[in-house]
Amino acid sequence: MMVTIKRVSINELNKLVLLSYSGDSEGLEKYHLQPFTLEDAAMCTVNMIRNESKGANFIYYRISYQQRPIGYFVVGSEVLYSFCINIKYRRPKIVMEWWNQVIKMFKGGFYTAVYDNNTRALNFLKRRGMKVVSVENNIVKLIKL
């Protein structure tokens, strides 16, 4: 297995989010709450995670490929809260190795939520078998059974 995940502290999240968004100008322009610079997108993401983590028991992970950090993800009880792999590493084999590890973590079903303008992530999740259960306030909630 070339893709590994390792639990990290919330303090490592900022550098991992920066790394995962780096080089993805299309993502920064189209798929966030608004067009962002790299630094602003990372800060916005980390702040949202920090705010939500106050009411949730989140666990933070580094995603590595051949022992090199390539992204992050955040999970809570039955929720995949946030995730991103650097655009250079979004190749089917790498992404599927990571996704299969996520599936195993949850053992049962889980939810995730994505802003409706993030069509790239929505399409990815739907191709992985996630089903839309609701759409409100620009947020699409999906479930994996």
Short mmCIF file of C-alpha atoms in Angstrom, two decimals, residues 12-95:
data_model
loop_
_atom_site.label_atom_id
_atom_site.label_comp_id
_atom_site.label_asym_id
_atom_site.label_seq_id
_atom_site.Cartn_x
_atom_site.Cartn_y
_atom_site.Cartn_z
CA GLU A 12 -0.90 20.24 12.00
CA LEU A 13 -4.06 20.86 10.02
CA ASN A 14 -3.21 24.30 8.64
CA LYS A 15 -0.05 23.14 6.84
CA LEU A 16 -1.84 20.04 5.52
CA VAL A 17 -4.78 22.06 4.19
CA LEU A 18 -2.36 24.53 2.55
CA LEU A 19 -0.48 21.64 0.98
CA SER A 20 -3.66 19.93 -0.23
CA TYR A 21 -5.02 23.12 -1.89
CA SER A 22 -1.67 24.17 -3.39
CA GLY A 23 -1.61 24.26 -7.20
CA ASP A 24 -5.37 23.89 -7.58
CA SER A 25 -6.31 27.31 -8.97
CA GLU A 26 -9.61 25.98 -10.35
CA GLY A 27 -10.57 24.67 -6.92
CA LEU A 28 -9.70 27.98 -5.26
CA GLU A 29 -11.74 29.90 -7.84
CA LYS A 30 -14.82 27.72 -8.17
CA TYR A 31 -15.32 25.25 -5.35
CA HIS A 32 -15.09 27.20 -2.10
CA LEU A 33 -17.59 29.54 -0.48
CA GLN A 34 -16.16 32.27 -2.70
CA PRO A 35 -13.01 32.69 -4.81
CA PHE A 36 -10.05 32.59 -2.44
CA THR A 37 -6.30 32.91 -2.41
CA LEU A 38 -4.52 29.77 -1.25
CA GLU A 39 -3.89 31.19 2.23
CA ASP A 40 -7.46 32.50 2.64
CA ALA A 41 -8.97 29.18 1.52
CA ALA A 42 -6.83 27.24 4.00
CA MET A 43 -7.62 29.67 6.82
CA CYS A 44 -11.36 29.52 6.06
CA THR A 45 -11.32 25.71 6.03
CA VAL A 46 -9.31 25.37 9.23
CA ASN A 47 -11.51 27.95 11.00
CA MET A 48 -14.67 26.05 9.99
CA ILE A 49 -13.12 22.80 11.25
CA ARG A 50 -12.07 24.45 14.54
CA ASN A 51 -15.56 25.91 15.05
CA GLU A 52 -17.30 22.60 14.34
CA SER A 53 -14.82 20.66 16.45
CA LYS A 54 -16.08 22.42 19.58
CA GLY A 55 -19.33 20.45 19.38
CA ALA A 56 -17.94 17.29 17.79
CA ASN A 57 -15.32 14.71 18.59
CA PHE A 58 -13.20 15.13 15.46
CA ILE A 59 -10.14 13.11 14.55
CA TYR A 60 -7.62 14.64 12.13
CA TYR A 61 -5.55 12.66 9.62
CA ARG A 62 -2.64 13.26 7.31
CA ILE A 63 -2.79 11.45 3.96
CA SER A 64 0.63 10.42 2.65
CA TYR A 65 1.77 8.83 -0.60
CA GLN A 66 5.14 7.09 -0.54
CA GLN A 67 5.65 8.68 2.89
CA ARG A 68 5.15 12.21 1.48
CA PRO A 69 2.19 14.25 2.84
CA ILE A 70 -0.40 14.87 0.10
CA GLY A 71 -3.54 15.88 1.97
CA TYR A 72 -5.76 15.61 5.00
CA PHE A 73 -9.17 14.52 6.18
CA VAL A 74 -11.29 15.04 9.27
CA VAL A 75 -13.80 12.57 10.67
CA GLY A 76 -16.28 12.54 13.51
CA SER A 77 -18.80 10.03 14.66
CA GLU A 78 -20.41 8.82 11.42
CA VAL A 79 -19.26 11.91 9.48
CA LEU A 80 -16.52 12.62 6.98
CA TYR A 81 -16.30 16.34 7.73
CA SER A 82 -13.54 17.63 5.45
CA PHE A 83 -11.01 16.19 3.03
CA CYS A 84 -8.63 17.09 0.22
CA ILE A 85 -5.76 15.50 -1.68
CA ASN A 86 -3.31 17.71 -3.57
CA ILE A 87 -4.24 17.97 -7.24
CA LYS A 88 -0.95 16.39 -8.39
CA TYR A 89 -1.92 13.20 -6.54
CA ARG A 90 -5.58 12.93 -7.55
CA ARG A 91 -4.99 9.86 -9.63
CA PRO A 92 -7.46 6.97 -9.48
CA LYS A 93 -5.14 4.49 -7.77
CA ILE A 94 -4.08 6.96 -5.05
CA VAL A 95 -7.57 8.32 -4.43
#
